[in-house]
Amino acid sequence: AGVDDYFAHSALHWLEEYHVDGFRMDAVAYMSQPPHEPQGWALMQRFNTELERRYRDAVTIAENFPLQGPIVLPVAAGGAGFDTQYNGIFRGNLRNAIPHNTGSSYFGSFPALMTPSPGLTAGHQSFNYVELHDDAWDIGNNRRWLVDLAPTPGVIADSAEARMRLTLGALLLTP
């Protein structure tokens, strides 16, 4: 109970004192796994219920892979109550649609960018992105996408920057 109170009161403190407009909760999939599944789920529900009750305009984002509909279901319907969750499916489709350093691409991926992902009932439940904090450095041969877009691997050139602008434009034009 003390840990739950700490997290709930900390969130309210940031909203009251610093006027933040929302929160991203990291790794929520691990919070809803045994042996702590009931407690983790209850904490997410409490967090989102408190914010909804006291700060309706605050946005809550779940870093949750894979996508799960219950994460964005209202607490009253048994869900965790988040407003949206990161969409790795969108990211993969976007990366497949834009040519990278091999020159290959699959433009058939563009229509997939316009449809809601499985398990989600509304476009706003999907937080679409190109890169996140986990993608920002080389760990286990995962490089920033700008590096992968370069015609010569590892050498960023104007063409890589142009491809990145195309990527960001596609991101901005999707639901």
Short mmCIF file of N, CA and C in Angstrom, two decimals:
data_model
loop_
_atom_site.label_atom_id
_atom_site.label_comp_id
_atom_site.label_asym_id
_atom_site.label_seq_id
_atom_site.Cartn_x
_atom_site.Cartn_y
_atom_site.Cartn_z
N ALA A 1 0.83 -1.20 0.00
CA ALA A 1 0.00 0.00 0.00
C ALA A 1 0.87 1.26 0.00
N GLY A 2 2.00 1.21 0.72
CA GLY A 2 2.89 2.37 0.77
C GLY A 2 3.50 2.70 -0.58
N VAL A 3 3.86 1.67 -1.34
CA VAL A 3 4.42 1.89 -2.68
C VAL A 3 3.35 2.47 -3.60
N ASP A 4 2.15 1.91 -3.54
CA ASP A 4 1.05 2.42 -4.36
C ASP A 4 0.78 3.89 -4.04
N ASP A 5 0.73 4.21 -2.76
CA ASP A 5 0.50 5.60 -2.35
C ASP A 5 1.61 6.51 -2.86
N TYR A 6 2.85 6.05 -2.79
CA TYR A 6 3.98 6.86 -3.26
C TYR A 6 3.82 7.21 -4.73
N PHE A 7 3.50 6.21 -5.58
CA PHE A 7 3.35 6.47 -7.01
C PHE A 7 2.16 7.39 -7.29
N ALA A 8 1.04 7.14 -6.65
CA ALA A 8 -0.15 7.97 -6.88
C ALA A 8 0.10 9.41 -6.43
N HIS A 9 0.68 9.58 -5.26
CA HIS A 9 0.92 10.93 -4.75
C HIS A 9 2.01 11.65 -5.55
N SER A 10 2.99 10.91 -6.02
CA SER A 10 4.03 11.51 -6.85
C SER A 10 3.45 12.07 -8.14
N ALA A 11 2.57 11.30 -8.79
CA ALA A 11 1.94 11.77 -10.03
C ALA A 11 1.12 13.02 -9.76
N LEU A 12 0.35 13.00 -8.70
CA LEU A 12 -0.47 14.18 -8.38
C LEU A 12 0.40 15.39 -8.06
N HIS A 13 1.54 15.16 -7.40
CA HIS A 13 2.47 16.25 -7.10
C HIS A 13 2.96 16.91 -8.39
N TRP A 14 3.34 16.11 -9.38
CA TRP A 14 3.84 16.66 -10.64
C TRP A 14 2.75 17.45 -11.36
N LEU A 15 1.52 16.98 -11.28
CA LEU A 15 0.41 17.69 -11.91
C LEU A 15 0.11 18.99 -11.19
N GLU A 16 0.10 18.96 -9.86
CA GLU A 16 -0.25 20.14 -9.08
C GLU A 16 0.86 21.19 -9.06
N GLU A 17 2.08 20.76 -8.84
CA GLU A 17 3.19 21.69 -8.65
C GLU A 17 3.86 22.13 -9.96
N TYR A 18 3.95 21.25 -10.92
CA TYR A 18 4.71 21.54 -12.14
C TYR A 18 3.84 21.59 -13.39
N HIS A 19 2.56 21.31 -13.24
CA HIS A 19 1.59 21.42 -14.33
C HIS A 19 1.97 20.60 -15.56
N VAL A 20 2.50 19.39 -15.35
CA VAL A 20 2.78 18.51 -16.48
C VAL A 20 1.45 18.14 -17.12
N ASP A 21 1.50 17.75 -18.39
CA ASP A 21 0.24 17.46 -19.09
C ASP A 21 -0.03 15.98 -19.26
N GLY A 22 0.83 15.14 -18.70
CA GLY A 22 0.58 13.72 -18.78
C GLY A 22 1.78 12.91 -18.34
N PHE A 23 1.62 11.59 -18.45
CA PHE A 23 2.66 10.65 -18.02
C PHE A 23 2.78 9.50 -19.00
N ARG A 24 3.98 8.98 -19.10
CA ARG A 24 4.24 7.73 -19.81
C ARG A 24 4.70 6.74 -18.76
N MET A 25 3.99 5.62 -18.68
CA MET A 25 4.39 4.59 -17.73
C MET A 25 5.20 3.54 -18.48
N ASP A 26 6.40 3.30 -17.99
CA ASP A 26 7.36 2.41 -18.64
C ASP A 26 7.05 0.95 -18.34
N ALA A 27 7.21 0.10 -19.35
CA ALA A 27 7.20 -1.36 -19.20
C ALA A 27 5.98 -1.90 -18.46
N VAL A 28 4.79 -1.47 -18.85
CA VAL A 28 3.60 -1.91 -18.13
C VAL A 28 3.34 -3.40 -18.30
N ALA A 29 3.85 -4.00 -19.36
CA ALA A 29 3.66 -5.45 -19.54
C ALA A 29 4.27 -6.23 -18.38
N TYR A 30 5.36 -5.72 -17.83
CA TYR A 30 6.00 -6.40 -16.70
C TYR A 30 5.24 -6.19 -15.40
N MET A 31 4.43 -5.16 -15.35
CA MET A 31 3.64 -4.90 -14.14
C MET A 31 2.43 -5.82 -14.05
N SER A 32 2.07 -6.42 -15.18
CA SER A 32 0.88 -7.27 -15.17
C SER A 32 1.23 -8.74 -15.42
N GLN A 33 2.43 -9.14 -14.96
CA GLN A 33 2.86 -10.54 -15.07
C GLN A 33 2.92 -11.17 -13.68
N PRO A 34 2.69 -12.49 -13.61
CA PRO A 34 2.83 -13.17 -12.32
C PRO A 34 4.25 -13.00 -11.79
N PRO A 35 4.49 -12.97 -10.51
CA PRO A 35 3.52 -13.21 -9.44
C PRO A 35 2.83 -11.94 -8.96
N HIS A 36 3.13 -10.80 -9.57
CA HIS A 36 2.59 -9.53 -9.08
C HIS A 36 1.46 -8.98 -9.95
N GLU A 37 0.87 -9.82 -10.75
CA GLU A 37 -0.15 -9.36 -11.70
C GLU A 37 -1.29 -8.59 -11.04
N PRO A 38 -1.93 -9.12 -10.00
CA PRO A 38 -3.06 -8.36 -9.43
C PRO A 38 -2.65 -7.00 -8.88
N GLN A 39 -1.50 -6.94 -8.22
CA GLN A 39 -1.05 -5.69 -7.63
C GLN A 39 -0.65 -4.68 -8.71
N GLY A 40 0.04 -5.15 -9.74
CA GLY A 40 0.46 -4.25 -10.82
C GLY A 40 -0.74 -3.69 -11.57
N TRP A 41 -1.70 -4.55 -11.88
CA TRP A 41 -2.90 -4.11 -12.59
C TRP A 41 -3.67 -3.11 -11.74
N ALA A 42 -3.80 -3.40 -10.45
CA ALA A 42 -4.53 -2.50 -9.54
C ALA A 42 -3.83 -1.14 -9.44
N LEU A 43 -2.49 -1.14 -9.44
CA LEU A 43 -1.76 0.12 -9.38
C LEU A 43 -2.01 0.95 -10.65
N MET A 44 -1.96 0.29 -11.82
CA MET A 44 -2.23 1.02 -13.07
C MET A 44 -3.65 1.58 -13.06
N GLN A 45 -4.61 0.80 -12.59
CA GLN A 45 -5.99 1.28 -12.53
C GLN A 45 -6.12 2.45 -11.55
N ARG A 46 -5.48 2.35 -10.41
CA ARG A 46 -5.55 3.44 -9.43
C ARG A 46 -4.93 4.71 -10.00
N PHE A 47 -3.76 4.57 -10.62
CA PHE A 47 -3.06 5.70 -11.23
C PHE A 47 -3.96 6.41 -12.23
N ASN A 48 -4.54 5.65 -13.15
CA ASN A 48 -5.37 6.25 -14.20
C ASN A 48 -6.69 6.77 -13.67
N THR A 49 -7.26 6.11 -12.65
CA THR A 49 -8.50 6.59 -12.05
C THR A 49 -8.29 7.93 -11.35
N GLU A 50 -7.20 8.03 -10.59
CA GLU A 50 -6.90 9.28 -9.89
C GLU A 50 -6.70 10.43 -10.88
N LEU A 51 -5.95 10.17 -11.94
CA LEU A 51 -5.72 11.23 -12.93
C LEU A 51 -7.00 11.61 -13.63
N GLU A 52 -7.80 10.64 -13.99
CA GLU A 52 -9.08 10.92 -14.66
C GLU A 52 -10.01 11.72 -13.75
N ARG A 53 -10.03 11.38 -12.48
CA ARG A 53 -10.92 12.05 -11.53
C ARG A 53 -10.49 13.49 -11.26
N ARG A 54 -9.20 13.71 -11.13
CA ARG A 54 -8.72 15.03 -10.72
C ARG A 54 -8.17 15.88 -11.86
N TYR A 55 -7.69 15.25 -12.93
CA TYR A 55 -7.08 15.98 -14.05
C TYR A 55 -7.52 15.33 -15.36
N ARG A 56 -8.72 15.61 -15.77
CA ARG A 56 -9.28 14.97 -16.97
C ARG A 56 -8.44 15.21 -18.22
N ASP A 57 -7.73 16.33 -18.29
CA ASP A 57 -6.96 16.65 -19.48
C ASP A 57 -5.58 15.99 -19.50
N ALA A 58 -5.16 15.39 -18.41
CA ALA A 58 -3.86 14.72 -18.38
C ALA A 58 -3.90 13.46 -19.25
N VAL A 59 -2.86 13.25 -20.01
CA VAL A 59 -2.77 12.11 -20.92
C VAL A 59 -1.89 11.04 -20.28
N THR A 60 -2.32 9.78 -20.37
CA THR A 60 -1.49 8.69 -19.88
C THR A 60 -1.16 7.75 -21.03
N ILE A 61 0.12 7.47 -21.17
CA ILE A 61 0.63 6.64 -22.25
C ILE A 61 1.29 5.41 -21.64
N ALA A 62 0.96 4.24 -22.16
CA ALA A 62 1.55 2.99 -21.69
C ALA A 62 2.63 2.56 -22.67
N GLU A 63 3.83 2.33 -22.16
CA GLU A 63 4.84 1.67 -22.98
C GLU A 63 4.55 0.19 -22.82
N ASN A 64 3.83 -0.35 -23.78
CA ASN A 64 3.35 -1.72 -23.67
C ASN A 64 3.55 -2.44 -24.99
N PHE A 65 4.33 -3.49 -24.97
CA PHE A 65 4.54 -4.33 -26.15
C PHE A 65 4.25 -5.76 -25.75
N PRO A 66 3.49 -6.50 -26.51
CA PRO A 66 2.76 -6.10 -27.71
C PRO A 66 1.49 -5.33 -27.34
N LEU A 67 0.84 -4.81 -28.38
CA LEU A 67 -0.40 -4.06 -28.16
C LEU A 67 -1.43 -4.96 -27.48
N GLN A 68 -2.12 -4.39 -26.51
CA GLN A 68 -3.19 -5.11 -25.84
C GLN A 68 -4.36 -4.17 -25.61
N GLY A 69 -5.54 -4.55 -26.09
CA GLY A 69 -6.72 -3.74 -25.91
C GLY A 69 -7.06 -3.42 -24.46
N PRO A 70 -6.91 -4.37 -23.51
CA PRO A 70 -7.28 -4.07 -22.13
C PRO A 70 -6.48 -2.92 -21.51
N ILE A 71 -5.31 -2.64 -22.01
CA ILE A 71 -4.49 -1.54 -21.46
C ILE A 71 -5.22 -0.20 -21.65
N VAL A 72 -5.95 -0.05 -22.77
CA VAL A 72 -6.62 1.22 -23.06
C VAL A 72 -8.12 1.17 -22.79
N LEU A 73 -8.61 0.08 -22.26
CA LEU A 73 -10.02 0.02 -21.85
C LEU A 73 -10.21 0.85 -20.59
N PRO A 74 -11.36 1.49 -20.42
CA PRO A 74 -11.62 2.21 -19.18
C PRO A 74 -11.57 1.27 -17.97
N VAL A 75 -11.20 1.83 -16.84
CA VAL A 75 -11.13 1.04 -15.60
C VAL A 75 -12.49 0.43 -15.28
N ALA A 76 -13.57 1.17 -15.53
CA ALA A 76 -14.92 0.68 -15.25
C ALA A 76 -15.25 -0.59 -16.05
N ALA A 77 -14.57 -0.78 -17.19
CA ALA A 77 -14.79 -1.96 -18.02
C ALA A 77 -13.75 -3.04 -17.74
N GLY A 78 -12.94 -2.86 -16.69
CA GLY A 78 -11.94 -3.87 -16.33
C GLY A 78 -10.56 -3.62 -16.91
N GLY A 79 -10.40 -2.54 -17.68
CA GLY A 79 -9.11 -2.24 -18.28
C GLY A 79 -8.20 -1.48 -17.34
N ALA A 80 -7.01 -1.17 -17.85
CA ALA A 80 -6.04 -0.41 -17.05
C ALA A 80 -6.30 1.09 -17.12
N GLY A 81 -7.04 1.55 -18.14
CA GLY A 81 -7.46 2.94 -18.19
C GLY A 81 -6.50 3.91 -18.85
N PHE A 82 -5.46 3.43 -19.54
CA PHE A 82 -4.55 4.35 -20.23
C PHE A 82 -5.25 4.97 -21.43
N ASP A 83 -4.83 6.17 -21.80
CA ASP A 83 -5.40 6.84 -22.97
C ASP A 83 -4.87 6.24 -24.26
N THR A 84 -3.61 5.84 -24.26
CA THR A 84 -2.96 5.35 -25.47
C THR A 84 -1.80 4.45 -25.09
N GLN A 85 -1.27 3.72 -26.10
CA GLN A 85 -0.09 2.90 -25.88
C GLN A 85 0.80 2.92 -27.11
N TYR A 86 2.10 2.74 -26.88
CA TYR A 86 3.06 2.72 -27.99
C TYR A 86 2.69 1.62 -28.98
N ASN A 87 2.84 1.93 -30.26
CA ASN A 87 2.45 0.98 -31.31
C ASN A 87 3.67 0.55 -32.10
N GLY A 88 4.28 -0.55 -31.70
CA GLY A 88 5.43 -1.10 -32.41
C GLY A 88 5.08 -1.64 -33.78
N ILE A 89 3.83 -2.06 -33.99
CA ILE A 89 3.40 -2.55 -35.30
C ILE A 89 3.48 -1.43 -36.32
N PHE A 90 3.00 -0.25 -35.94
CA PHE A 90 3.07 0.92 -36.82
C PHE A 90 4.53 1.21 -37.17
N ARG A 91 5.39 1.21 -36.17
CA ARG A 91 6.81 1.50 -36.38
C ARG A 91 7.40 0.53 -37.40
N GLY A 92 7.10 -0.74 -37.26
CA GLY A 92 7.62 -1.73 -38.21
C GLY A 92 7.10 -1.50 -39.62
N ASN A 93 5.80 -1.20 -39.74
CA ASN A 93 5.23 -0.93 -41.07
C ASN A 93 5.85 0.32 -41.69
N LEU A 94 6.07 1.34 -40.89
CA LEU A 94 6.68 2.57 -41.40
C LEU A 94 8.11 2.32 -41.86
N ARG A 95 8.86 1.58 -41.07
CA ARG A 95 10.25 1.28 -41.45
C ARG A 95 10.30 0.43 -42.72
N ASN A 96 9.32 -0.45 -42.92
CA ASN A 96 9.29 -1.26 -44.14
C ASN A 96 8.91 -0.44 -45.36
N ALA A 97 8.15 0.63 -45.16
CA ALA A 97 7.66 1.42 -46.29
C ALA A 97 8.71 2.39 -46.83
N ILE A 98 9.66 2.80 -46.02
CA ILE A 98 10.65 3.80 -46.42
C ILE A 98 11.93 3.10 -46.89
N PRO A 99 12.47 3.47 -48.05
CA PRO A 99 13.71 2.85 -48.51
C PRO A 99 14.85 3.07 -47.50
N HIS A 100 15.65 2.04 -47.28
CA HIS A 100 16.81 2.18 -46.40
C HIS A 100 18.08 1.98 -47.20
N ASN A 101 19.20 1.74 -46.55
CA ASN A 101 20.48 1.79 -47.26
C ASN A 101 20.65 0.73 -48.34
N THR A 102 19.82 -0.31 -48.37
CA THR A 102 19.91 -1.29 -49.44
C THR A 102 19.09 -0.85 -50.65
N GLY A 103 18.30 0.21 -50.46
CA GLY A 103 17.47 0.70 -51.55
C GLY A 103 16.13 -0.01 -51.63
N SER A 104 15.93 -1.04 -50.82
CA SER A 104 14.68 -1.78 -50.89
C SER A 104 13.63 -1.14 -49.98
N SER A 105 12.40 -1.33 -50.34
CA SER A 105 11.28 -0.87 -49.52
C SER A 105 10.06 -1.65 -49.94
N TYR A 106 9.03 -1.56 -49.17
CA TYR A 106 7.79 -2.22 -49.49
C TYR A 106 6.68 -1.20 -49.35
N PHE A 107 6.31 -0.59 -50.47
CA PHE A 107 5.31 0.47 -50.42
C PHE A 107 3.92 -0.04 -50.08
N GLY A 108 3.72 -1.37 -50.11
CA GLY A 108 2.46 -1.94 -49.67
C GLY A 108 2.23 -1.73 -48.19
N SER A 109 3.25 -1.30 -47.47
CA SER A 109 3.10 -1.04 -46.04
C SER A 109 2.36 0.26 -45.76
N PHE A 110 2.31 1.18 -46.71
CA PHE A 110 1.64 2.46 -46.46
C PHE A 110 0.17 2.32 -46.11
N PRO A 111 -0.63 1.47 -46.80
CA PRO A 111 -2.03 1.33 -46.38
C PRO A 111 -2.17 0.83 -44.94
N ALA A 112 -1.24 -0.01 -44.49
CA ALA A 112 -1.30 -0.52 -43.11
C ALA A 112 -1.11 0.60 -42.10
N LEU A 113 -0.47 1.69 -42.51
CA LEU A 113 -0.26 2.81 -41.60
C LEU A 113 -1.56 3.54 -41.29
N MET A 114 -2.55 3.39 -42.14
CA MET A 114 -3.80 4.12 -42.00
C MET A 114 -4.88 3.35 -41.24
N THR A 115 -4.66 2.09 -40.93
CA THR A 115 -5.68 1.31 -40.26
C THR A 115 -5.31 1.07 -38.80
N PRO A 116 -6.31 1.06 -37.91
CA PRO A 116 -6.01 0.80 -36.50
C PRO A 116 -5.39 -0.59 -36.33
N SER A 117 -4.52 -0.71 -35.40
CA SER A 117 -3.87 -1.98 -35.12
C SER A 117 -4.83 -2.93 -34.42
N PRO A 118 -4.60 -4.23 -34.55
CA PRO A 118 -5.49 -5.21 -33.90
C PRO A 118 -5.59 -4.97 -32.40
N GLY A 119 -6.80 -5.09 -31.88
CA GLY A 119 -7.03 -4.93 -30.45
C GLY A 119 -7.37 -3.51 -30.03
N LEU A 120 -7.22 -2.56 -30.95
CA LEU A 120 -7.52 -1.16 -30.61
C LEU A 120 -8.81 -0.78 -31.32
N THR A 121 -9.63 0.01 -30.65
CA THR A 121 -10.92 0.38 -31.23
C THR A 121 -10.93 1.79 -31.79
N ALA A 122 -9.91 2.59 -31.49
CA ALA A 122 -9.87 3.97 -31.97
C ALA A 122 -8.43 4.37 -32.26
N GLY A 123 -8.27 5.26 -33.23
CA GLY A 123 -6.93 5.71 -33.62
C GLY A 123 -6.15 6.35 -32.50
N HIS A 124 -6.84 7.07 -31.60
CA HIS A 124 -6.11 7.75 -30.52
C HIS A 124 -5.53 6.78 -29.50
N GLN A 125 -5.92 5.51 -29.54
CA GLN A 125 -5.38 4.53 -28.60
C GLN A 125 -3.99 4.06 -29.02
N SER A 126 -3.56 4.47 -30.19
CA SER A 126 -2.26 4.05 -30.73
C SER A 126 -1.32 5.24 -30.75
N PHE A 127 -0.21 5.14 -30.02
CA PHE A 127 0.81 6.18 -30.02
C PHE A 127 1.84 5.78 -31.07
N ASN A 128 1.73 6.37 -32.26
CA ASN A 128 2.60 6.03 -33.37
C ASN A 128 3.91 6.81 -33.27
N TYR A 129 5.00 6.17 -33.64
CA TYR A 129 6.32 6.79 -33.50
C TYR A 129 7.29 6.20 -34.50
N VAL A 130 8.44 6.87 -34.63
CA VAL A 130 9.53 6.38 -35.47
C VAL A 130 10.61 5.77 -34.60
N GLU A 131 11.07 6.52 -33.62
CA GLU A 131 12.10 6.05 -32.70
C GLU A 131 11.75 6.45 -31.28
N LEU A 132 12.14 5.63 -30.34
CA LEU A 132 11.95 5.91 -28.92
C LEU A 132 13.30 5.92 -28.23
N HIS A 133 13.27 6.15 -26.93
CA HIS A 133 14.49 6.17 -26.15
C HIS A 133 15.26 4.86 -26.26
N ASP A 134 14.57 3.74 -26.40
CA ASP A 134 15.25 2.45 -26.52
C ASP A 134 15.95 2.28 -27.87
N ASP A 135 15.59 3.09 -28.85
CA ASP A 135 16.18 3.00 -30.20
C ASP A 135 17.32 3.97 -30.41
N ALA A 136 17.66 4.76 -29.43
CA ALA A 136 18.52 5.93 -29.66
C ALA A 136 20.02 5.63 -29.61
N TRP A 137 20.43 4.44 -29.28
CA TRP A 137 21.86 4.15 -29.27
C TRP A 137 22.08 2.71 -29.69
N ASP A 138 23.33 2.40 -29.98
CA ASP A 138 23.68 1.08 -30.48
C ASP A 138 23.84 0.11 -29.31
N ILE A 139 22.85 -0.74 -29.17
CA ILE A 139 22.91 -1.83 -28.18
C ILE A 139 22.48 -3.09 -28.92
N GLY A 140 23.29 -4.08 -28.95
CA GLY A 140 22.94 -5.31 -29.66
C GLY A 140 22.71 -5.08 -31.14
N ASN A 141 23.52 -4.22 -31.76
CA ASN A 141 23.44 -3.91 -33.19
C ASN A 141 22.16 -3.19 -33.59
N ASN A 142 21.48 -2.58 -32.66
CA ASN A 142 20.33 -1.74 -32.98
C ASN A 142 20.82 -0.31 -33.10
N ARG A 143 20.79 0.22 -34.32
CA ARG A 143 21.28 1.57 -34.55
C ARG A 143 20.11 2.51 -34.76
N ARG A 144 20.39 3.76 -34.58
CA ARG A 144 19.39 4.76 -34.91
C ARG A 144 19.01 4.59 -36.36
N TRP A 145 17.77 4.83 -36.66
CA TRP A 145 17.30 4.59 -38.01
C TRP A 145 17.95 5.51 -39.02
N LEU A 146 18.29 6.72 -38.62
CA LEU A 146 18.97 7.64 -39.52
C LEU A 146 20.26 7.02 -40.05
N VAL A 147 20.97 6.29 -39.21
CA VAL A 147 22.19 5.60 -39.65
C VAL A 147 21.84 4.51 -40.65
N ASP A 148 20.76 3.76 -40.39
CA ASP A 148 20.35 2.70 -41.31
C ASP A 148 19.85 3.24 -42.65
N LEU A 149 19.40 4.47 -42.68
CA LEU A 149 18.92 5.07 -43.93
C LEU A 149 20.05 5.53 -44.84
N ALA A 150 21.24 5.58 -44.33
CA ALA A 150 22.38 6.09 -45.11
C ALA A 150 22.71 5.14 -46.25
N PRO A 151 23.09 5.69 -47.44
CA PRO A 151 23.46 4.84 -48.57
C PRO A 151 24.72 4.02 -48.27
N THR A 152 25.65 4.58 -47.53
CA THR A 152 26.82 3.85 -47.06
C THR A 152 26.61 3.60 -45.58
N PRO A 153 26.51 2.33 -45.17
CA PRO A 153 26.19 2.05 -43.76
C PRO A 153 27.09 2.82 -42.80
N GLY A 154 26.45 3.51 -41.88
CA GLY A 154 27.17 4.25 -40.86
C GLY A 154 27.58 5.66 -41.24
N VAL A 155 27.38 6.06 -42.50
CA VAL A 155 27.76 7.40 -42.95
C VAL A 155 26.49 8.16 -43.31
N ILE A 156 26.15 9.12 -42.48
CA ILE A 156 24.91 9.87 -42.70
C ILE A 156 25.14 10.85 -43.85
N ALA A 157 24.25 10.83 -44.80
CA ALA A 157 24.36 11.68 -45.98
C ALA A 157 23.04 12.41 -46.20
N ASP A 158 23.03 13.33 -47.18
CA ASP A 158 21.81 14.08 -47.48
C ASP A 158 20.65 13.14 -47.81
N SER A 159 20.92 12.04 -48.51
CA SER A 159 19.84 11.12 -48.87
C SER A 159 19.22 10.47 -47.64
N ALA A 160 20.04 10.19 -46.62
CA ALA A 160 19.50 9.63 -45.38
C ALA A 160 18.61 10.64 -44.68
N GLU A 161 19.04 11.89 -44.66
CA GLU A 161 18.23 12.94 -44.04
C GLU A 161 16.93 13.15 -44.81
N ALA A 162 16.99 13.05 -46.14
CA ALA A 162 15.78 13.18 -46.94
C ALA A 162 14.82 12.03 -46.64
N ARG A 163 15.34 10.81 -46.51
CA ARG A 163 14.48 9.67 -46.17
C ARG A 163 13.87 9.85 -44.79
N MET A 164 14.64 10.41 -43.88
CA MET A 164 14.11 10.63 -42.53
C MET A 164 12.99 11.68 -42.57
N ARG A 165 13.14 12.71 -43.40
CA ARG A 165 12.07 13.71 -43.53
C ARG A 165 10.82 13.05 -44.12
N LEU A 166 10.99 12.16 -45.09
CA LEU A 166 9.87 11.43 -45.67
C LEU A 166 9.19 10.59 -44.58
N THR A 167 9.99 9.95 -43.74
CA THR A 167 9.46 9.15 -42.63
C THR A 167 8.64 10.01 -41.68
N LEU A 168 9.17 11.14 -41.29
CA LEU A 168 8.46 12.02 -40.36
C LEU A 168 7.18 12.58 -41.00
N GLY A 169 7.23 12.87 -42.29
CA GLY A 169 6.04 13.32 -42.99
C GLY A 169 4.95 12.25 -42.99
N ALA A 170 5.34 11.00 -43.25
CA ALA A 170 4.37 9.90 -43.22
C ALA A 170 3.79 9.76 -41.81
N LEU A 171 4.63 9.90 -40.81
CA LEU A 171 4.15 9.82 -39.43
C LEU A 171 3.13 10.90 -39.13
N LEU A 172 3.40 12.13 -39.57
CA LEU A 172 2.50 13.24 -39.30
C LEU A 172 1.16 13.12 -40.04
N LEU A 173 1.15 12.41 -41.15
CA LEU A 173 -0.07 12.29 -41.96
C LEU A 173 -0.92 11.09 -41.62
N THR A 174 -0.47 10.27 -40.70
CA THR A 174 -1.27 9.09 -40.32
C THR A 174 -2.20 9.45 -39.17
N PRO A 175 -3.25 8.65 -39.01
CA PRO A 175 -4.19 8.92 -37.90
C PRO A 175 -3.51 8.86 -36.55
#
